[in-house]
PDB file of C-alpha atoms in Angstrom:
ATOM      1  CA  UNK A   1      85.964-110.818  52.094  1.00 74.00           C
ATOM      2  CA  UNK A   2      83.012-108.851  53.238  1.00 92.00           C
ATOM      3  CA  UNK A   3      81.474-105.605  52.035  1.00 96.00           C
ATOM      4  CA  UNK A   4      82.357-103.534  54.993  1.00 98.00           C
ATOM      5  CA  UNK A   5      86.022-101.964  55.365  1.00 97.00           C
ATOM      6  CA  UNK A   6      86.941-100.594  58.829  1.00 98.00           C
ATOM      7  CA  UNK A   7      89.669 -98.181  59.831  1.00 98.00           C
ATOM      8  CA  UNK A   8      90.181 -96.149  63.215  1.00 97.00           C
ATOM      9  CA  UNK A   9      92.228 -92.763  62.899  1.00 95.00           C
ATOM     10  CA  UNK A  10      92.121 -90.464  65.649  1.00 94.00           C
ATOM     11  CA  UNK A  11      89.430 -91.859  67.609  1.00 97.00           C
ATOM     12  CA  UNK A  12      86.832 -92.365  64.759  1.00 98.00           C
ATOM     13  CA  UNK A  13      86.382 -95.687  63.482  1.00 98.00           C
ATOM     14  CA  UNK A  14      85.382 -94.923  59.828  1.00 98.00           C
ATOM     15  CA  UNK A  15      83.081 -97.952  58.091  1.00 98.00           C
ATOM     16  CA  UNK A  16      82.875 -97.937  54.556  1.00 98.00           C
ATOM     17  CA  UNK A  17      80.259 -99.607  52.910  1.00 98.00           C
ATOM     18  CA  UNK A  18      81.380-101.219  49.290  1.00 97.00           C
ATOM     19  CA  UNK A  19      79.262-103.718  47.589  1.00 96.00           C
ATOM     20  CA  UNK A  20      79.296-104.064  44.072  1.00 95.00           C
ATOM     21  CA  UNK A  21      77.645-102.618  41.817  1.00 95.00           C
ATOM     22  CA  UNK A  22      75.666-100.406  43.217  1.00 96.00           C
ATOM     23  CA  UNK A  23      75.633-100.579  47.300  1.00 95.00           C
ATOM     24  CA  UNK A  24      72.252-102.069  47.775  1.00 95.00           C
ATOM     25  CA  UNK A  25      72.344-103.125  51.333  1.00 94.00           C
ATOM     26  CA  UNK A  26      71.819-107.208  51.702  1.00 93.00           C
ATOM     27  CA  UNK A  27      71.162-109.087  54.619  1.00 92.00           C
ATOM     28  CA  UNK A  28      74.777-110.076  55.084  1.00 93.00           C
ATOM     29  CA  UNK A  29      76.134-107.336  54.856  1.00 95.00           C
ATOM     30  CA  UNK A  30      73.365-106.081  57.385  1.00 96.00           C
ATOM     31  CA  UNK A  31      74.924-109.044  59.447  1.00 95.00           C
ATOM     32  CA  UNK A  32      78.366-107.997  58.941  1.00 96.00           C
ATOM     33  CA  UNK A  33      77.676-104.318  60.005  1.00 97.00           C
ATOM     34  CA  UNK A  34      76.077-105.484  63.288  1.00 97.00           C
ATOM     35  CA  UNK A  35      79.242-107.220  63.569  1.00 97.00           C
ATOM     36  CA  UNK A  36      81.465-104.539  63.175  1.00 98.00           C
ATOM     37  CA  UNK A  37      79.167-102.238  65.912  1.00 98.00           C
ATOM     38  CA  UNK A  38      79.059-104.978  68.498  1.00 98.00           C
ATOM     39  CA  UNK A  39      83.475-105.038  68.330  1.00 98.00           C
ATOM     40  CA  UNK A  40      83.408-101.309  68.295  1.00 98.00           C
ATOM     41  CA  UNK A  41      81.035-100.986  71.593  1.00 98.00           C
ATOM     42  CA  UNK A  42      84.123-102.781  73.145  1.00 97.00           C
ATOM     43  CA  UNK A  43      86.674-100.490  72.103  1.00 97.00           C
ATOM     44  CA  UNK A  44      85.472 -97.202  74.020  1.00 97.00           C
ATOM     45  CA  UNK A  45      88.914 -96.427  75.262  1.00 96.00           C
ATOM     46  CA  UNK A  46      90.097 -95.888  71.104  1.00 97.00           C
ATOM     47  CA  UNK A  47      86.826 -94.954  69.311  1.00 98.00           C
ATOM     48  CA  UNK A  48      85.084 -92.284  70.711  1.00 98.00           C
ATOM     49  CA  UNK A  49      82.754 -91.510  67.303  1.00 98.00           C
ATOM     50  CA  UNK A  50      81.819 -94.044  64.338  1.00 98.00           C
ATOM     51  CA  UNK A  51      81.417 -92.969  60.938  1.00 98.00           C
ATOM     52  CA  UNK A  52      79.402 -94.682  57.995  1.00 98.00           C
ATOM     53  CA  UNK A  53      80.220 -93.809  54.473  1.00 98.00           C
ATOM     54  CA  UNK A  54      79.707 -95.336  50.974  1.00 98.00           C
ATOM     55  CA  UNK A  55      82.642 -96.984  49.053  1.00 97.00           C
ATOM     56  CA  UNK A  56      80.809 -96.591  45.487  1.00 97.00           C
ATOM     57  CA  UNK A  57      80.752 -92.824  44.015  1.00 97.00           C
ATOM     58  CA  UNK A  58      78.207 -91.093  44.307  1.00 98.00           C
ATOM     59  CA  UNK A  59      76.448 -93.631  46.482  1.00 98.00           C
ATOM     60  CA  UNK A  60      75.907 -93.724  50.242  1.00 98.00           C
ATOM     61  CA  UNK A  61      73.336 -97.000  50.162  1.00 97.00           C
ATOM     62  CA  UNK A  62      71.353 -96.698  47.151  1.00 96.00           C
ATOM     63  CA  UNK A  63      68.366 -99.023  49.272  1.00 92.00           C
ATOM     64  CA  UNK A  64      67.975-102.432  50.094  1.00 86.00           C
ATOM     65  CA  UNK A  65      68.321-105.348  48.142  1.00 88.00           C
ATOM     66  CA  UNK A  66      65.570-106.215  45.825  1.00 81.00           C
ATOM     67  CA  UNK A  67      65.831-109.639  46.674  1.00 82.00           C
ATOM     68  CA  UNK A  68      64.960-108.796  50.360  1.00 81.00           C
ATOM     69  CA  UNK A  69      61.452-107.597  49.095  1.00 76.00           C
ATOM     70  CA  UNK A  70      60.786-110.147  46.743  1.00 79.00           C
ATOM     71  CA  UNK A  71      61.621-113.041  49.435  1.00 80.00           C
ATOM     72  CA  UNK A  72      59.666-110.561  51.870  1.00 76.00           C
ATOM     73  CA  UNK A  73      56.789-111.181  49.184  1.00 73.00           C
ATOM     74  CA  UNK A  74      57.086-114.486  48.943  1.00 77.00           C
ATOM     75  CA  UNK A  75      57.305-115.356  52.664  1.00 77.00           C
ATOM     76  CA  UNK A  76      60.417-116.980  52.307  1.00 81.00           C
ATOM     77  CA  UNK A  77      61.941-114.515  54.253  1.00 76.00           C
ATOM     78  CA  UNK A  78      63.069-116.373  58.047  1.00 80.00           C
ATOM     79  CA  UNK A  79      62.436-114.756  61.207  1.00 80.00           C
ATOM     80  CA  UNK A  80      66.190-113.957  61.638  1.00 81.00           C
ATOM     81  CA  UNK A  81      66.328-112.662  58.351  1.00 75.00           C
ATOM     82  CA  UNK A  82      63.830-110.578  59.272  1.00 78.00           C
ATOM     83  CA  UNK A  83      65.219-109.530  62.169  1.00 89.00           C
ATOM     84  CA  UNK A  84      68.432-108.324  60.519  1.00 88.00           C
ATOM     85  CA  UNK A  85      67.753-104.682  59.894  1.00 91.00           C
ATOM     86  CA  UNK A  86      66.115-103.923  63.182  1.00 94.00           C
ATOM     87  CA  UNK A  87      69.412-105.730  64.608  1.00 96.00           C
ATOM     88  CA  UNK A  88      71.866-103.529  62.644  1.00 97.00           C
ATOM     89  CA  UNK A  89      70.019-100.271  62.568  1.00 97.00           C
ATOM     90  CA  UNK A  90      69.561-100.852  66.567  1.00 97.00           C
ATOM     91  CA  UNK A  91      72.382-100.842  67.254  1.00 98.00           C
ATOM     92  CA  UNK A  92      73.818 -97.738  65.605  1.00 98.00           C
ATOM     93  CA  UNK A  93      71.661 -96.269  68.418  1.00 98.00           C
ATOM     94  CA  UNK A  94      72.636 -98.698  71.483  1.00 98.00           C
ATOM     95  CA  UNK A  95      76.181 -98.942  70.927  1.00 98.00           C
ATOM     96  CA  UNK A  96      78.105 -96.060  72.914  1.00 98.00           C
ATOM     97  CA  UNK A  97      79.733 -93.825  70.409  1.00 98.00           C
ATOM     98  CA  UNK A  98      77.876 -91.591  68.499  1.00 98.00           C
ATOM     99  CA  UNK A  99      77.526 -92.339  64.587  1.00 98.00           C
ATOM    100  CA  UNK A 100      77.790 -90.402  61.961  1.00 98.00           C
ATOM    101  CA  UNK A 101      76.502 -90.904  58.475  1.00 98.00           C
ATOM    102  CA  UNK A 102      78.781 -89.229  55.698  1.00 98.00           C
ATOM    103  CA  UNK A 103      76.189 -89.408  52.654  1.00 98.00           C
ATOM    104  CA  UNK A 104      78.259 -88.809  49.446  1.00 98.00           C
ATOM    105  CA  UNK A 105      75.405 -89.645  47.003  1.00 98.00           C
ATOM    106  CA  UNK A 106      72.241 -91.664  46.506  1.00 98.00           C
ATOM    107  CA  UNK A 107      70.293 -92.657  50.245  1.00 98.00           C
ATOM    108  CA  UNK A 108      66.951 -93.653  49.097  1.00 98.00           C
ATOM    109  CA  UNK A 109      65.138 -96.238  51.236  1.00 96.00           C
ATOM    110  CA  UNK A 110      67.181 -98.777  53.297  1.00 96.00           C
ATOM    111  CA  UNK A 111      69.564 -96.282  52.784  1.00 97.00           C
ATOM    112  CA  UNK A 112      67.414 -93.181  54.047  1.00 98.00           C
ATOM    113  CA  UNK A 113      66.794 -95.519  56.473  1.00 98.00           C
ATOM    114  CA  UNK A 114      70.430 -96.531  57.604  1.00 98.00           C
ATOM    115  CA  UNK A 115      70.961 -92.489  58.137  1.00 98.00           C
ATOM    116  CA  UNK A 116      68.158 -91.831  60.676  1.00 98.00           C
ATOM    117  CA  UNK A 117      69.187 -94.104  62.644  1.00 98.00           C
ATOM    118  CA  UNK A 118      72.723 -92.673  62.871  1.00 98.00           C
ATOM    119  CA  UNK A 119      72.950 -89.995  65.779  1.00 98.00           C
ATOM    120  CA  UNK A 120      74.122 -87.328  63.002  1.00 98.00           C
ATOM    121  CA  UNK A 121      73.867 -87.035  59.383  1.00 98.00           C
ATOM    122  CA  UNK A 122      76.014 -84.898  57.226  1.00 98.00           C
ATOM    123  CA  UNK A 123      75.938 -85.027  53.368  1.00 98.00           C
ATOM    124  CA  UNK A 124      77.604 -83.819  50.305  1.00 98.00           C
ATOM    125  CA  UNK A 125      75.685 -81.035  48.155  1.00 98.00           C
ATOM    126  CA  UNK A 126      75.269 -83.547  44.977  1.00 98.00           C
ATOM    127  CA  UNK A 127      73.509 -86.227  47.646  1.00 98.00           C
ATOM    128  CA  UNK A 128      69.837 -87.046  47.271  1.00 98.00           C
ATOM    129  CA  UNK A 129      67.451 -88.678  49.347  1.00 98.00           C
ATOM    130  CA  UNK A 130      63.996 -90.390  49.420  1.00 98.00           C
ATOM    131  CA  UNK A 131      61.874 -92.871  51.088  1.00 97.00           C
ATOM    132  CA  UNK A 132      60.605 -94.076  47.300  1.00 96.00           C
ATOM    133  CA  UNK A 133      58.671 -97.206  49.089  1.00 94.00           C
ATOM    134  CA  UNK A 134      55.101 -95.600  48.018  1.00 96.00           C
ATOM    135  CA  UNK A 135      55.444 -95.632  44.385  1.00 95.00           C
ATOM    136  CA  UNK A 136      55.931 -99.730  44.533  1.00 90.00           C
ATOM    137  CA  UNK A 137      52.858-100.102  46.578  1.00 92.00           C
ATOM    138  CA  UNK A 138      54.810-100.977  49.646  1.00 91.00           C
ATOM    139  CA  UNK A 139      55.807 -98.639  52.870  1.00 94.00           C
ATOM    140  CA  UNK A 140      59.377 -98.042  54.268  1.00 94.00           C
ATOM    141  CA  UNK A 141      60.371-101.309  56.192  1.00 91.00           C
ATOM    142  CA  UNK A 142      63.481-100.492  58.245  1.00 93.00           C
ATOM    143  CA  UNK A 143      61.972 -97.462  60.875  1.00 96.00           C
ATOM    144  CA  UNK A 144      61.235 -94.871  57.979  1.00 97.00           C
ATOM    145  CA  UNK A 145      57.936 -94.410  59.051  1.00 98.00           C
ATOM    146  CA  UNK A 146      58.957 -94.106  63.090  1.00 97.00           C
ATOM    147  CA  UNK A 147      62.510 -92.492  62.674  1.00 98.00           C
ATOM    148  CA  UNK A 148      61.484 -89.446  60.468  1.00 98.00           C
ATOM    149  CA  UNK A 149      58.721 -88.064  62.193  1.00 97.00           C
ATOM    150  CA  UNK A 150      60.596 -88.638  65.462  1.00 96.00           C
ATOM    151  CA  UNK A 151      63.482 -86.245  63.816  1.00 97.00           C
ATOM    152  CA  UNK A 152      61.440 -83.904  61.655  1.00 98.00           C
ATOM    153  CA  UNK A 153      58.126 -83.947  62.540  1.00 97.00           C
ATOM    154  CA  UNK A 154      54.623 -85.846  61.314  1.00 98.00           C
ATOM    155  CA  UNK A 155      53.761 -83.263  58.657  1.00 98.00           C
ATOM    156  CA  UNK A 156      57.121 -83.280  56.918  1.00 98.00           C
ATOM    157  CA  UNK A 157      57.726 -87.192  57.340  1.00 98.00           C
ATOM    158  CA  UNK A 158      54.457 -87.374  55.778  1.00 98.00           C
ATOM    159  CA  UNK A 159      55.464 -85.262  52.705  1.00 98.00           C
ATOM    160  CA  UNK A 160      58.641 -87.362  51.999  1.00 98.00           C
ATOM    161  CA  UNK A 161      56.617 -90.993  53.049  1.00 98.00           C
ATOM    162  CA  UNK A 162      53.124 -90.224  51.194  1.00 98.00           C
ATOM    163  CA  UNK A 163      54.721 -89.197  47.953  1.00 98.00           C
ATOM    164  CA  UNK A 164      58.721 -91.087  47.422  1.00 98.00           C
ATOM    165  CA  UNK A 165      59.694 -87.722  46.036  1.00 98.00           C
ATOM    166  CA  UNK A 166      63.122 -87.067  45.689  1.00 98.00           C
ATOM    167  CA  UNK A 167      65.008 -83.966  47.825  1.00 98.00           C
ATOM    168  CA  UNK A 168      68.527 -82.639  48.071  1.00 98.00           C
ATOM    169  CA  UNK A 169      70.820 -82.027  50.527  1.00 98.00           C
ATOM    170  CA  UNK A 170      69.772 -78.251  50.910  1.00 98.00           C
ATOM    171  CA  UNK A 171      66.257 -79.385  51.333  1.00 98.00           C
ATOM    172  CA  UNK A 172      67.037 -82.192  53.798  1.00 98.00           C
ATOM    173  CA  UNK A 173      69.021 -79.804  55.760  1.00 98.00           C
ATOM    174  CA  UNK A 174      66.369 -77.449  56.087  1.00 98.00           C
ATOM    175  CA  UNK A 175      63.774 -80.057  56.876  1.00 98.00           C
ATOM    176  CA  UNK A 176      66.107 -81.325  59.597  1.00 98.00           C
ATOM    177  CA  UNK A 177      67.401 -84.123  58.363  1.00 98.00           C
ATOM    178  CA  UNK A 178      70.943 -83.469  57.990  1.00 98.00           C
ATOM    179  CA  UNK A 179      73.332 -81.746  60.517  1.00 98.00           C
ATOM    180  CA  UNK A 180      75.415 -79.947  57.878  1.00 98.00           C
ATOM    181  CA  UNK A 181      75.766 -79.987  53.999  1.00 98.00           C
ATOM    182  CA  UNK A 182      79.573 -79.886  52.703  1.00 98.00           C
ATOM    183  CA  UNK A 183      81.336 -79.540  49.380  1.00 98.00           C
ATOM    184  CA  UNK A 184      81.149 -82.400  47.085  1.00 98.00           C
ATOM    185  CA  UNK A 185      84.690 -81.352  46.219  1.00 97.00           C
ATOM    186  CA  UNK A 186      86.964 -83.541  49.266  1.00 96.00           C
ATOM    187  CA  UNK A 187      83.903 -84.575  50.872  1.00 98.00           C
ATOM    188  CA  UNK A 188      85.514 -87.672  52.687  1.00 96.00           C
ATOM    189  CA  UNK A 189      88.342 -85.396  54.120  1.00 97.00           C
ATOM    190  CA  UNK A 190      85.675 -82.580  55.362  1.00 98.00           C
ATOM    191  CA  UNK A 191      83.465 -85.295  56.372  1.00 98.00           C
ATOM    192  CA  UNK A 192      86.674 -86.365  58.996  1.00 97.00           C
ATOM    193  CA  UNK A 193      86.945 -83.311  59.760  1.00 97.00           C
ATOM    194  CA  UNK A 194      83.704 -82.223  60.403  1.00 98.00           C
ATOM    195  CA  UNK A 195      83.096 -85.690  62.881  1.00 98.00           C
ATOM    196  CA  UNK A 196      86.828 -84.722  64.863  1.00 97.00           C
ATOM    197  CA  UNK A 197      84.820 -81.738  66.281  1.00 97.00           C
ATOM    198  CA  UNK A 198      83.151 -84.328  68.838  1.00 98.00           C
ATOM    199  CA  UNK A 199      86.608 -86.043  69.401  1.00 97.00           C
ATOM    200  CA  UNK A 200      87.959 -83.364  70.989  1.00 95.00           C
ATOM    201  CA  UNK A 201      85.383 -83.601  74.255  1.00 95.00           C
ATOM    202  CA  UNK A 202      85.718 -86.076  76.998  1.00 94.00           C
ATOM    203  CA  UNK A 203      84.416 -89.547  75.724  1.00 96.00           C
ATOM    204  CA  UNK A 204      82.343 -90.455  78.572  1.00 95.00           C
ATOM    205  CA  UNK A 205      80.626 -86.956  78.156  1.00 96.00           C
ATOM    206  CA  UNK A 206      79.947 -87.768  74.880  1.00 97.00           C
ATOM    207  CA  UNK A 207      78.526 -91.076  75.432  1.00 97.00           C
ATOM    208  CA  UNK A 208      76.301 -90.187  78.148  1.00 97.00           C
ATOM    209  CA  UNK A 209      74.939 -87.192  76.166  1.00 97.00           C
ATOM    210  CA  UNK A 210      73.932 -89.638  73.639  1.00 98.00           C
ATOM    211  CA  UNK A 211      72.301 -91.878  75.917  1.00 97.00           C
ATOM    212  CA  UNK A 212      70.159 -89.301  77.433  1.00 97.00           C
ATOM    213  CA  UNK A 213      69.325 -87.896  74.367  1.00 97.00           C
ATOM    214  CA  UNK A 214      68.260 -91.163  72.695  1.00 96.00           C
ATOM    215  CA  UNK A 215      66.711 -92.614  75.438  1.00 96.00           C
ATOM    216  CA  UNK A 216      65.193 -89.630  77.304  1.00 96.00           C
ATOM    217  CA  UNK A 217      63.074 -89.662  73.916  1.00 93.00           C
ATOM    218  CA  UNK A 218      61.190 -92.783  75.039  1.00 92.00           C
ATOM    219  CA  UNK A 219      60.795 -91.666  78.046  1.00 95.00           C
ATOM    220  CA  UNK A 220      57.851 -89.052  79.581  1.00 95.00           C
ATOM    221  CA  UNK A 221      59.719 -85.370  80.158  1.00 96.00           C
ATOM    222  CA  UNK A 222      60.212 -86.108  84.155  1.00 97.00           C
ATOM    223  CA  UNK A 223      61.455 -89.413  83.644  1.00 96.00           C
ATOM    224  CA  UNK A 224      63.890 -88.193  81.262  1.00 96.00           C
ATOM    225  CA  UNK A 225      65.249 -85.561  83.455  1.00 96.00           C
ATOM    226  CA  UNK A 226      65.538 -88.000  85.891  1.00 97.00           C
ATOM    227  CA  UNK A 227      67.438 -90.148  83.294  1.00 97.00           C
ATOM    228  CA  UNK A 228      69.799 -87.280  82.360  1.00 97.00           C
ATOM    229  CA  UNK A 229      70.285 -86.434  86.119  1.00 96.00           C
ATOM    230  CA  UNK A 230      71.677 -90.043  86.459  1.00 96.00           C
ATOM    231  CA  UNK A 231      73.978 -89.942  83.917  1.00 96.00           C
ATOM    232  CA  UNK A 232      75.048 -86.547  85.088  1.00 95.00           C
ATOM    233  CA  UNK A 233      75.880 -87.976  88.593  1.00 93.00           C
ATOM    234  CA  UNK A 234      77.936 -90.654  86.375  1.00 93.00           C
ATOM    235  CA  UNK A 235      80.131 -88.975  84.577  1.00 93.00           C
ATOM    236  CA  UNK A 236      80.809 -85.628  86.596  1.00 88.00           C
ATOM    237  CA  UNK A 237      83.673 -86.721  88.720  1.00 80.00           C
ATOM    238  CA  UNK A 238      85.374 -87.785  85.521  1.00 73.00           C
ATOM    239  CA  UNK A 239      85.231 -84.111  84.349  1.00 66.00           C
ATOM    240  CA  UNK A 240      88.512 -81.773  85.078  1.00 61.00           C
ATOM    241  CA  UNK A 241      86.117 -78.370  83.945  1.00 64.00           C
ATOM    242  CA  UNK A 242      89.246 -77.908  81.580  1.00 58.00           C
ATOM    243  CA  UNK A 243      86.959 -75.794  78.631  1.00 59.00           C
ATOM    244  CA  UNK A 244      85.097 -73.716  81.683  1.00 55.00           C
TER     245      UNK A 244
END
């Protein structure tokens, strides 16, 4: 039995992330997650969005596993251990379908982490967040320190990086971190809800938008309208103009 839980209803396949006590995120169930996204880039004619969500309440991932950083400190830690949350988080942004995080909860570090690297977040208004790295005399391993200035900017990034404090959901939402705050109240159900809004257009438009939004990003402005013209060209004769 592994940590992760998978279902598919109406075209989202929703992963829920359960590890006892307290969802810190280990190495296999980073394994097991990259798992799970490498089946689902298969299945593009059933699962047009993934979502991620936490199985423990009040807890989306609370951060990595301590015993990550400690075998990290030790240099114990093997090169394909190491390589396991670059693998994982990776692919949340190579794999076709866009993902959504559904934070119910606690996303501090790893967890933090997990989110940015989802295409959108959305959260519950009791959820919290914080890359707390800092205060242990370490710095955010997993793409903290390149994924949230990407989405919100240096200045802000730096505010949450330099200092570990702890924000909100209003606050992220304002800072740009999350999409849309819900009701804690049904959150799960809204959540659904909320992710069946991208359902409803054509899946290969949606999976081209997401490749030339993530990957025009890399890319210098004319080379990433050259990019998006591409995958324009692609997916236009698959388009019936039925919401013109």
């Amino acid at each position: 039995m592994g940590n992760w839980t998978v279902e598919t209803r109406n075209k989202i396949a929703v992963l829920t992330f359960g590890r006892v006590p307290d969802n810190q995120m280990d190495l296999d169930s980073l394994d097991e997650l990259a798992g799970h996204l490498q089946d689902i880039a298969g299945r593009t004619d059933e699962v047009s969005v993934v979502m991620l969500k936490g199985g423990i309440d009040g807890i989306f991932i609370k951060h990595a596993d301590l015993d990550i950083l400690r075998r990290a400190a030790a240099g114990t830690l093997t090169p394909e251990a190491g390589r396991a949350w670059p693998r994982a988080l990776g692919l949340l942004e190579s794999i076709p379908q866009p993902v959504v995080a559904a934070i119910d909860g606690q996303a501090w570090g790893g967890g933090l982490e997990t989110a940015l690297a989802s295409t959108l977040r959305i959260a519950s208004a009791r959820s919290h967040f914080s890359q707390p790295e800092i205060r242990n005399g370490i710095i955010p391993g997993g793409g903290g320190t390149q994924r949230l200035p990407r989405l919100i900017g240096k200045g802000p990034a730096a505010d949450l990086i330099l200092t570990g404090r702890i924000i909100g959901a209003e606050e992220a939402h304002r800072m740009g971190i999350l999409n849309a705050v819900l009701p804690t109240e049904a959150f799960a159900q809204l959540a659904e809800d909320w992710a069946a809004q991208l359902t409803r257009n054509p899946a290969p438009a949606l999976f081209a938008a997401k490749r030339a939004i993530l990957d025009g990003l890399a890319l210098p402005l004319d080379d990433g309208i050259a990019l998006e013209r591409d995958l324009f060209r692609q997916v236009i004769p698959t388009s019936a103009f039925a919401h013109i």
